[in-house]
Coordinates of C-alpha atoms and ligand atoms in Angstrom, one line a residue:
Chain A
M1 CA 42.9 51.5 -30.0
P2 CA 39.7 50.2 -31.6
Q3 CA 41.6 49.0 -34.7
R4 CA 43.7 46.7 -32.5
E5 CA 40.7 45.2 -30.9
N6 CA 39.3 44.4 -34.3
E7 CA 42.5 42.7 -35.3
V8 CA 42.5 40.5 -32.2
E9 CA 38.8 39.6 -32.8
S10 CA 39.5 38.6 -36.4
M11 CA 42.5 36.6 -35.4
S12 CA 40.6 34.5 -32.9
S13 CA 38.3 33.3 -35.6
A14 CA 41.1 32.8 -38.1
T15 CA 43.3 30.7 -35.8
A16 CA 40.8 27.9 -35.3
D17 CA 42.2 26.0 -38.3
P18 CA 46.0 26.7 -38.6
R19 CA 46.3 25.5 -42.2
P20 CA 46.7 27.8 -45.1
R21 CA 43.4 28.7 -46.8
A22 CA 42.5 28.5 -50.4
V23 CA 39.5 30.0 -52.2
V24 CA 37.9 28.2 -55.2
S25 CA 36.1 30.6 -57.5
G26 CA 34.9 29.7 -61.0
G27 CA 37.2 26.6 -61.1
A28 CA 40.2 28.7 -60.2
V29 CA 42.1 28.4 -56.9
T30 CA 43.8 31.2 -55.1
V31 CA 45.7 30.9 -51.8
A32 CA 44.3 33.5 -49.4
G33 CA 46.9 34.9 -47.1
W34 CA 48.5 38.1 -45.9
R35 CA 51.4 40.3 -47.0
C36 CA 53.5 42.9 -45.1
R37 CA 52.7 46.4 -46.4
D38 CA 56.3 47.4 -45.7
C39 CA 58.6 44.5 -46.8
A40 CA 56.1 42.4 -48.8
H41 CA 56.8 39.3 -46.7
P42 CA 54.1 36.8 -47.6
M43 CA 52.3 34.8 -44.9
T44 CA 49.7 32.0 -44.8
H45 CA 48.4 32.8 -41.4
E46 CA 47.4 36.1 -39.9
V47 CA 49.7 37.9 -37.5
L48 CA 49.4 41.2 -35.6
R49 CA 52.7 42.5 -37.1
C50 CA 55.1 41.2 -39.8
P51 CA 57.5 38.8 -38.1
V52 CA 60.4 40.1 -40.3
C53 CA 60.0 43.9 -40.0
R54 CA 57.1 44.5 -37.6
G55 CA 55.3 46.3 -40.3
G56 CA 51.5 46.3 -40.7
T57 CA 49.9 43.5 -42.8
G58 CA 47.0 43.2 -45.2
A59 CA 45.1 40.5 -46.9
A60 CA 46.6 39.1 -50.1
A61 CA 45.9 36.5 -52.7
F62 CA 48.6 34.2 -53.9
S63 CA 49.1 32.3 -57.1
P64 CA 48.3 28.5 -56.8
Q65 CA 51.3 27.7 -59.0
G66 CA 54.9 27.1 -57.8
E67 CA 57.9 24.9 -57.6
V68 CA 58.3 21.7 -55.6
F69 CA 60.8 22.3 -52.7
A70 CA 60.7 18.8 -51.2
S71 CA 58.4 15.8 -51.3
T72 CA 57.6 12.5 -49.7
C73 CA 54.9 9.9 -49.2
L74 CA 53.8 8.9 -45.7
R75 CA 52.9 5.3 -45.2
I76 CA 52.0 5.3 -41.5
R77 CA 48.8 5.9 -39.5
V78 CA 48.2 9.6 -38.9
P79 CA 44.8 10.5 -37.3
G80 CA 42.5 11.9 -40.0
H81 CA 44.7 10.9 -42.9
E82 CA 44.5 7.5 -44.6
P83 CA 48.0 6.1 -45.6
P84 CA 49.6 6.2 -48.0
F85 CA 49.5 9.9 -48.7
A86 CA 52.0 12.0 -50.6
M87 CA 53.0 15.5 -49.5
A88 CA 55.1 18.3 -50.8
Y89 CA 56.4 21.8 -49.9
L90 CA 55.3 24.0 -52.8
L91 CA 57.1 27.3 -53.2
L92 CA 54.3 29.5 -54.6
D93 CA 55.3 32.1 -57.3
D94 CA 55.9 35.4 -55.5
G95 CA 54.2 33.9 -52.5
P96 CA 54.8 31.8 -49.4
R97 CA 55.9 28.2 -49.2
V98 CA 52.9 25.9 -48.4
L99 CA 52.6 22.2 -47.4
V100 CA 50.3 20.4 -49.8
H101 CA 48.9 16.9 -50.4
T102 CA 49.5 15.4 -53.8
E103 CA 47.7 12.6 -55.7
G104 CA 48.9 9.0 -55.7
E105 CA 51.9 7.5 -53.9
Q106 CA 54.7 8.9 -56.1
P107 CA 56.1 12.1 -54.5
L108 CA 56.4 15.0 -57.0
R109 CA 59.9 15.6 -58.4
V110 CA 61.7 18.3 -56.5
G111 CA 62.3 21.3 -58.7
S112 CA 59.3 20.5 -60.9
R113 CA 56.3 22.8 -61.3
A114 CA 53.0 22.0 -59.5
V115 CA 49.7 23.8 -59.0
I116 CA 47.1 23.7 -56.2
T117 CA 43.9 22.3 -57.8
S118 CA 41.5 21.7 -54.9
I119 CA 40.9 21.6 -51.1
T120 CA 39.8 18.4 -49.4
A121 CA 36.5 18.3 -47.5
D122 CA 38.7 18.2 -44.4
G123 CA 40.6 21.4 -45.4
D124 CA 44.0 20.2 -46.8
L125 CA 45.4 21.8 -49.9
V126 CA 45.8 19.4 -52.9
A127 CA 48.3 20.0 -55.7
A128 CA 49.1 18.3 -58.9
G129 CA 52.3 18.1 -60.9
C130 CA 52.5 20.1 -64.2
E131 CA 55.0 17.7 -65.8
Q132 CA 53.8 15.6 -68.8
E133 CA 53.4 11.9 -68.0
E134 CA 56.6 10.3 -69.3
S135 CA 55.9 7.8 -72.0
Chain B
M1 CA 83.7 30.1 -13.0
S2 CA 83.4 26.9 -15.0
A3 CA 81.1 23.9 -14.5
V4 CA 81.7 20.1 -14.5
V5 CA 79.6 17.0 -14.6
Y6 CA 79.9 15.1 -11.3
G7 CA 77.9 12.1 -12.3
V8 CA 75.2 10.7 -14.6
G9 CA 72.5 8.1 -14.4
T10 CA 69.9 6.5 -16.7
T11 CA 67.4 3.8 -16.7
K12 CA 67.2 1.2 -19.4
F13 CA 65.5 2.4 -22.6
G14 CA 62.4 0.8 -24.0
R15 CA 58.7 0.1 -23.8
Q16 CA 58.2 0.0 -20.0
P17 CA 54.4 0.8 -19.8
G18 CA 54.2 -0.8 -16.3
R19 CA 56.6 1.8 -14.9
S20 CA 55.6 5.2 -13.7
G21 CA 57.6 8.4 -14.4
S22 CA 58.4 8.5 -10.7
S23 CA 59.8 5.0 -10.7
L24 CA 62.0 5.7 -13.8
G25 CA 63.0 9.1 -12.4
Q26 CA 64.1 7.7 -9.1
E27 CA 66.3 5.1 -10.7
A28 CA 68.1 7.7 -12.8
I29 CA 68.3 10.2 -10.0
L30 CA 69.8 7.7 -7.5
E31 CA 72.3 6.5 -10.0
A32 CA 73.4 10.0 -10.8
L33 CA 73.7 11.0 -7.2
G34 CA 75.7 7.9 -6.4
D35 CA 77.9 8.4 -9.4
A36 CA 78.4 12.0 -8.3
G37 CA 79.1 11.1 -4.7
V38 CA 76.6 13.6 -3.4
D39 CA 73.3 13.3 -1.6
S40 CA 71.8 16.7 -2.0
V41 CA 71.6 19.4 -4.6
D42 CA 70.8 23.2 -4.6
A43 CA 68.3 23.1 -7.5
V44 CA 66.7 20.8 -10.1
Y45 CA 66.5 21.6 -13.8
A46 CA 64.1 19.0 -15.2
G47 CA 62.5 18.3 -18.5
T48 CA 59.6 16.3 -20.0
V49 CA 57.7 16.8 -23.2
F50 CA 54.5 14.8 -22.8
G51 CA 54.6 14.3 -19.0
A52 CA 51.8 15.5 -16.8
P53 CA 52.2 18.6 -14.6
G54 CA 54.3 17.7 -11.6
T55 CA 56.2 14.9 -13.3
A56 CA 59.5 16.0 -11.9
Q57 CA 58.3 16.8 -8.4
R58 CA 56.7 13.3 -8.2
A59 CA 60.0 11.6 -8.9
L60 CA 62.0 14.0 -6.8
Q61 CA 60.0 13.5 -3.6
D62 CA 60.3 9.8 -3.9
A63 CA 64.1 10.2 -4.4
G64 CA 64.2 12.4 -1.2
I65 CA 64.9 15.6 -3.0
T66 CA 62.6 18.4 -1.6
A67 CA 62.7 22.0 -0.5
V68 CA 64.7 23.2 -3.5
P69 CA 63.8 25.2 -6.6
V70 CA 62.5 22.9 -9.3
L71 CA 62.2 24.2 -12.9
T72 CA 60.7 22.1 -15.7
F73 CA 61.7 22.8 -19.3
E74 CA 60.1 21.8 -22.6
N75 CA 62.0 22.1 -25.8
A76 CA 60.8 19.2 -27.8
C77 CA 63.6 16.6 -28.4
A78 CA 66.1 19.0 -27.0
T79 CA 64.3 19.3 -23.7
S80 CA 66.9 17.8 -21.3
S81 CA 69.8 19.2 -23.3
T82 CA 68.3 22.5 -22.7
A83 CA 68.0 21.8 -18.9
F84 CA 71.7 20.8 -19.0
H85 CA 72.8 23.9 -20.8
E86 CA 70.9 26.1 -18.4
A87 CA 72.2 24.2 -15.3
R88 CA 75.7 24.8 -16.6
H89 CA 75.1 28.5 -16.8
A90 CA 73.4 28.6 -13.3
V91 CA 76.6 27.0 -11.9
M92 CA 78.9 29.2 -13.9
S93 CA 77.1 32.3 -12.7
G94 CA 77.5 31.3 -9.1
R95 CA 73.8 31.0 -8.5
Y96 CA 74.1 27.3 -7.5
E97 CA 77.0 25.1 -6.6
R98 CA 75.2 21.9 -7.6
V99 CA 72.3 21.3 -9.9
L100 CA 70.5 18.0 -10.7
C101 CA 69.4 17.7 -14.3
L102 CA 66.6 15.3 -15.0
G103 CA 64.7 14.0 -18.0
I104 CA 61.6 11.9 -17.8
E105 CA 59.4 10.5 -20.5
T106 CA 56.7 7.8 -20.5
M107 CA 55.7 7.6 -24.1
T108 CA 54.0 4.2 -24.4
S109 CA 51.3 5.3 -22.0
S110 CA 50.7 8.5 -24.1
F111 CA 50.6 7.0 -27.6
D112 CA 49.3 3.9 -29.3
G113 CA 51.8 4.1 -32.1
P114 CA 54.0 6.9 -33.4
I115 CA 53.7 10.5 -32.0
T116 CA 50.6 12.0 -33.4
P117 CA 51.0 15.4 -35.0
E118 CA 50.0 18.5 -33.1
V119 CA 46.6 19.7 -34.5
T120 CA 47.2 23.4 -33.5
D121 CA 50.2 23.4 -35.8
S122 CA 49.5 24.2 -39.5
E123 CA 51.7 21.3 -40.8
G124 CA 50.7 18.9 -38.0
R125 CA 47.0 19.5 -38.8
A126 CA 47.7 18.7 -42.5
G127 CA 49.0 15.3 -41.3
L128 CA 52.8 15.8 -41.4
A129 CA 54.0 13.4 -38.7
L130 CA 57.7 13.6 -37.6
P131 CA 58.9 10.9 -40.0
G132 CA 57.5 13.1 -42.8
V133 CA 59.4 16.1 -41.5
Y134 CA 62.7 14.2 -41.8
A135 CA 61.7 12.5 -45.1
L136 CA 61.2 16.0 -46.5
V137 CA 64.7 16.8 -45.2
A138 CA 66.0 13.8 -47.1
S139 CA 64.1 14.9 -50.2
R140 CA 65.6 18.4 -50.2
Y141 CA 69.1 17.1 -49.3
A142 CA 68.9 14.7 -52.3
Y143 CA 68.0 17.6 -54.6
L144 CA 70.9 19.7 -53.4
H145 CA 73.6 17.1 -53.0
G146 CA 72.4 13.8 -54.3
L147 CA 71.7 11.0 -51.8
D148 CA 72.5 7.3 -52.1
T149 CA 69.7 5.5 -50.2
K150 CA 72.2 2.7 -49.5
A151 CA 74.5 5.1 -47.7
L152 CA 71.6 6.3 -45.6
A153 CA 70.7 2.7 -44.8
Q154 CA 74.4 1.9 -44.0
L155 CA 74.2 4.7 -41.3
A156 CA 71.4 2.6 -39.6
V157 CA 73.6 -0.5 -39.8
K158 CA 76.5 1.4 -38.2
N159 CA 74.4 2.8 -35.3
R160 CA 72.6 -0.5 -34.7
R161 CA 76.0 -2.2 -34.6
H162 CA 77.2 0.3 -32.0
G163 CA 74.0 -0.2 -30.1
S164 CA 74.7 -4.0 -29.9
F165 CA 77.4 -3.0 -27.4
N166 CA 75.0 -0.9 -25.3
P167 CA 73.2 -3.0 -22.7
R168 CA 70.7 -0.2 -22.0
A169 CA 69.6 0.2 -25.6
Q170 CA 66.0 -0.5 -26.7
H171 CA 67.1 -2.1 -29.9
G172 CA 70.4 -3.8 -29.1
K173 CA 70.4 -6.2 -32.1
E174 CA 72.5 -5.7 -35.2
V175 CA 70.7 -5.3 -38.6
T176 CA 72.1 -5.9 -42.1
L177 CA 72.0 -3.4 -45.0
E178 CA 69.5 -5.7 -46.7
E179 CA 67.2 -5.8 -43.7
V180 CA 67.3 -2.0 -43.4
L181 CA 66.4 -1.5 -47.1
A182 CA 63.8 -4.2 -47.0
S183 CA 62.1 -3.0 -43.8
R184 CA 58.7 -1.3 -44.2
M185 CA 58.7 2.1 -45.9
V186 CA 57.6 4.7 -43.3
A187 CA 58.0 8.0 -45.3
D188 CA 59.9 7.8 -48.6
P189 CA 62.9 7.3 -48.5
L190 CA 63.0 6.4 -44.8
T191 CA 62.4 2.8 -44.0
L192 CA 61.4 1.5 -40.5
Y193 CA 64.9 0.7 -39.4
Q194 CA 65.9 4.2 -40.2
C195 CA 63.5 5.6 -37.7
C196 CA 63.9 5.7 -33.9
D197 CA 61.3 4.0 -31.7
I198 CA 59.3 5.7 -29.0
S199 CA 60.6 4.8 -25.5
D200 CA 60.1 5.1 -21.8
A201 CA 63.1 6.2 -19.8
A202 CA 64.6 8.7 -17.4
T203 CA 68.0 10.2 -17.4
A204 CA 69.9 12.5 -14.9
A205 CA 73.2 14.3 -14.4
V206 CA 74.7 16.4 -11.6
V207 CA 76.4 19.5 -12.7
G208 CA 78.5 21.5 -10.2
V209 CA 81.5 23.7 -9.5
P210 CA 84.9 22.2 -10.1
R211 CA 86.0 20.2 -6.9
G212 CA 89.3 18.6 -8.0
N213 CA 87.8 15.2 -8.6
D214 CA 89.5 13.3 -11.5
R215 CA 86.3 11.5 -12.5
D216 CA 84.5 14.8 -13.0
V217 CA 84.0 15.8 -16.7
R218 CA 84.6 19.4 -17.7
I219 CA 81.8 21.2 -19.7
A220 CA 84.0 23.0 -22.2
G221 CA 81.2 24.8 -24.0
S222 CA 77.5 24.8 -24.9
A223 CA 75.0 26.7 -27.0
L224 CA 71.2 26.8 -27.3
R225 CA 68.9 28.7 -29.6
S226 CA 65.6 28.4 -31.5
G227 CA 65.3 28.3 -35.2
R228 CA 65.0 31.4 -37.4
L229 CA 62.0 31.7 -39.7
W230 CA 62.1 28.8 -42.2
D231 CA 60.0 30.0 -45.1
H232 CA 60.0 30.7 -48.9
R233 CA 63.4 32.4 -48.6
S234 CA 65.1 29.2 -47.3
T235 CA 66.9 26.9 -49.7
Q236 CA 68.3 24.4 -47.1
P237 CA 66.6 21.4 -45.6
W238 CA 64.7 22.0 -42.3
G239 CA 67.0 22.4 -39.3
Y240 CA 70.3 22.5 -41.2
E241 CA 71.1 26.1 -40.7
L242 CA 70.0 26.0 -37.0
M243 CA 72.3 23.1 -36.3
G244 CA 75.2 24.9 -38.0
E245 CA 74.6 28.2 -36.2
V246 CA 74.4 26.5 -32.7
A247 CA 77.4 24.3 -33.4
A248 CA 79.5 27.4 -34.5
A249 CA 78.5 29.1 -31.2
A250 CA 79.4 26.0 -29.2
W251 CA 82.8 25.6 -30.9
E252 CA 83.5 29.3 -30.2
D253 CA 82.4 29.0 -26.6
A254 CA 84.7 25.9 -26.1
G255 CA 87.6 27.2 -28.1
I256 CA 87.6 23.8 -29.8
G257 CA 86.7 22.9 -33.4
P258 CA 85.0 19.8 -34.8
E259 CA 88.3 18.4 -36.1
E260 CA 89.5 18.1 -32.4
I261 CA 86.4 16.1 -31.3
D262 CA 87.1 12.4 -30.6
L263 CA 83.4 11.3 -30.6
F264 CA 80.0 12.7 -31.2
E265 CA 76.5 11.9 -30.0
V266 CA 74.1 13.5 -32.4
H267 CA 70.4 13.5 -33.0
D268 CA 69.8 10.5 -35.3
A269 CA 66.0 10.3 -34.7
F270 CA 66.1 9.4 -38.4
T271 CA 69.1 8.4 -40.4
I272 CA 69.0 11.6 -42.4
G273 CA 69.2 13.6 -39.1
E274 CA 72.7 12.2 -38.4
L275 CA 73.8 12.8 -42.0
T276 CA 72.9 16.4 -42.0
A277 CA 74.2 16.9 -38.4
T278 CA 77.6 15.7 -39.3
E279 CA 77.7 18.3 -42.1
A280 CA 76.2 21.1 -40.1
L281 CA 78.6 20.5 -37.2
G282 CA 81.5 20.7 -39.6
L283 CA 82.9 17.1 -39.7
T284 CA 82.7 17.4 -43.4
A285 CA 81.7 19.8 -46.2
P286 CA 78.1 20.0 -47.3
G287 CA 77.2 16.9 -49.3
G288 CA 80.0 14.9 -47.7
G289 CA 78.0 13.1 -45.0
A290 CA 77.5 9.9 -46.9
D291 CA 81.2 9.5 -47.5
L292 CA 81.8 9.8 -43.7
V293 CA 79.6 6.7 -43.3
L294 CA 80.8 4.7 -46.2
S295 CA 84.5 5.3 -45.4
G296 CA 84.1 4.2 -41.7
H297 CA 85.2 7.6 -40.4
T298 CA 82.2 7.8 -38.1
A299 CA 82.1 4.1 -37.1
L300 CA 83.6 2.7 -33.9
G301 CA 87.3 2.2 -34.8
G302 CA 87.1 5.1 -37.2
R303 CA 88.7 8.5 -36.6
Q304 CA 85.6 10.2 -35.3
P305 CA 82.9 7.8 -34.2
V306 CA 79.4 9.3 -34.3
N307 CA 76.8 7.8 -31.9
P308 CA 79.0 5.2 -30.3
S309 CA 76.0 4.6 -28.0
G310 CA 74.0 3.4 -30.9
G311 CA 72.2 6.7 -31.1
L312 CA 68.5 7.2 -30.9
L313 CA 68.1 4.5 -33.6
S314 CA 69.3 1.9 -31.1
R315 CA 68.6 3.5 -27.7
G316 CA 65.1 4.6 -28.6
H317 CA 63.8 8.2 -28.2
P318 CA 62.1 9.1 -24.9
L319 CA 61.9 12.8 -26.0
G320 CA 62.5 14.6 -22.8
A321 CA 65.1 12.1 -21.6
T322 CA 67.2 11.9 -24.8
G323 CA 69.5 14.9 -24.3
L324 CA 70.8 13.7 -21.0
A325 CA 71.2 10.1 -22.4
Q326 CA 73.5 11.6 -25.0
I327 CA 75.4 13.5 -22.2
A328 CA 75.6 10.3 -20.1
E329 CA 77.2 8.5 -23.0
A330 CA 79.7 11.2 -23.6
V331 CA 80.6 11.2 -19.8
W332 CA 81.1 7.4 -19.8
Q333 CA 83.2 7.6 -23.0
L334 CA 85.5 10.3 -21.6
R335 CA 86.0 8.4 -18.3
G336 CA 86.8 5.2 -20.3
D337 CA 83.8 3.4 -18.8
A338 CA 82.0 2.6 -22.1
G339 CA 82.8 -1.1 -22.3
G340 CA 82.6 -2.8 -25.7
R341 CA 81.7 0.5 -27.4
Q342 CA 84.6 2.5 -25.9
V343 CA 86.2 5.0 -28.2
E344 CA 90.0 4.5 -27.6
G345 CA 91.7 7.5 -26.1
A346 CA 88.5 9.6 -26.0
R347 CA 89.4 13.1 -24.6
V348 CA 86.8 15.4 -26.1
A349 CA 83.2 14.7 -27.0
A350 CA 80.4 16.7 -28.6
V351 CA 76.6 16.3 -28.1
E352 CA 74.0 17.7 -30.5
T353 CA 70.2 17.5 -29.9
M354 CA 67.7 18.9 -32.3
G355 CA 64.1 19.6 -31.3
G356 CA 61.4 20.2 -33.8
G357 CA 57.8 20.0 -34.7
T358 CA 56.7 23.7 -35.1
A359 CA 55.9 24.7 -38.6
G360 CA 57.5 27.9 -39.9
I361 CA 60.8 27.9 -38.0
D362 CA 64.0 26.0 -38.5
G363 CA 63.6 24.1 -35.3
N364 CA 62.1 24.6 -31.9
G365 CA 65.5 24.4 -30.4
C366 CA 69.0 23.0 -30.9
V367 CA 71.6 22.4 -28.3
V368 CA 75.3 21.6 -28.8
V369 CA 77.5 20.7 -25.8
V370 CA 81.3 20.1 -25.8
L371 CA 82.6 18.0 -22.9
G372 CA 86.1 17.1 -21.8
G373 CA 89.4 18.6 -23.2
Ligands
ZN1 ZN1 57.6 43.1 -43.1

């Protein structure tokens, strides 16, 4: 099964960094992932078969916009990350839920809209809230 | 065939960097064997999360236990609860008459500070340390139900008060509500005193076939499973549905419901962990966890004390040893041997341990055990 061998080969390169990947093109960010061809289950990392239905999967691009599912600010030492740093789960529109970093110390409000704006040099997704600053 | 606990043993909990896993392990093993009144076992079901290969065998040979099958489990925080659940089934199936369960963890020699996130994990690589995992639970819980941060802090006050009666606890000093709220913020909204400490300790239990000994404690039921996919389809905080599912299986196995339990030892690695556990286990309806704390229902002297040992918040959290520490407390309580933290008239106890750290699923593993009855 040559196709299977190719799948394994591509996986070994894709698993080196386990974080979701985003692509910046012309100032616009898209989240690069995979989607099940049978049940449309969205995924941020490559798998041999869909974990929900065992269907085949194909590359997919997801919207960088979504709704904040939960948020916090970590204020402890974590290797490679300077505290304090805020994080959130972002439920992408018609896509997977991803863990993102957010600017500043104030966690984004749960239920509010946010958008992935960039990727750090180290490879973390960064999102910003879409709410107007309250006056 | 059913299974009972013959005896339990633990070391003290705390930063004991000068002590080897073997030294800690021997102490717990010898206490458990003495408590059980046996000097040999048919098999050993051990657990450690960060321990080196051979950790269990090193302690066992020094305690004079050799030439038996030794299995080492890893299931994150639920490691030695998993070993206990499996030992119970090994005895129930007739495979062994007597199994020694063992948990060993020497964390201060592995970490300078808090546990560092796993870099092969997508969320660990992004910097999500365990306090962050539970902080996100608190955040989601607050969105669904509302969350009074004072109630959360009061939970730490409760458990630290319980821990003040536990001579083996790492943090055996009471704290005030003001101190909990004013302690350093670790991950919003969890302050330092709402987070368990890393710890060095070993714990052990001997599980065997019923032998007509009054001191033996019946294992009424138990359940173990890993989390389902926890992804864009999930609306609940991390771990909540897994705890509920495992608890339901344990209640069914035991033929006992949460309202009949006299005391609980649950996974309060962080305050929010106990709050969500009490709801998932069915002590109250979703959103009712804070009232259980504020009303005193779950305090010593209340109707259903939760974490009379002081919990992980007082005892400390030596990952692979924690589950059997919870089991040991339940056994002491059911025998009436718990001293100043004794729950009066305790007949039935439940233990819940939640192991996590793997992104994408609702928990590496959760174990719920029902003892006594
Ligand atoms: Zn599918």
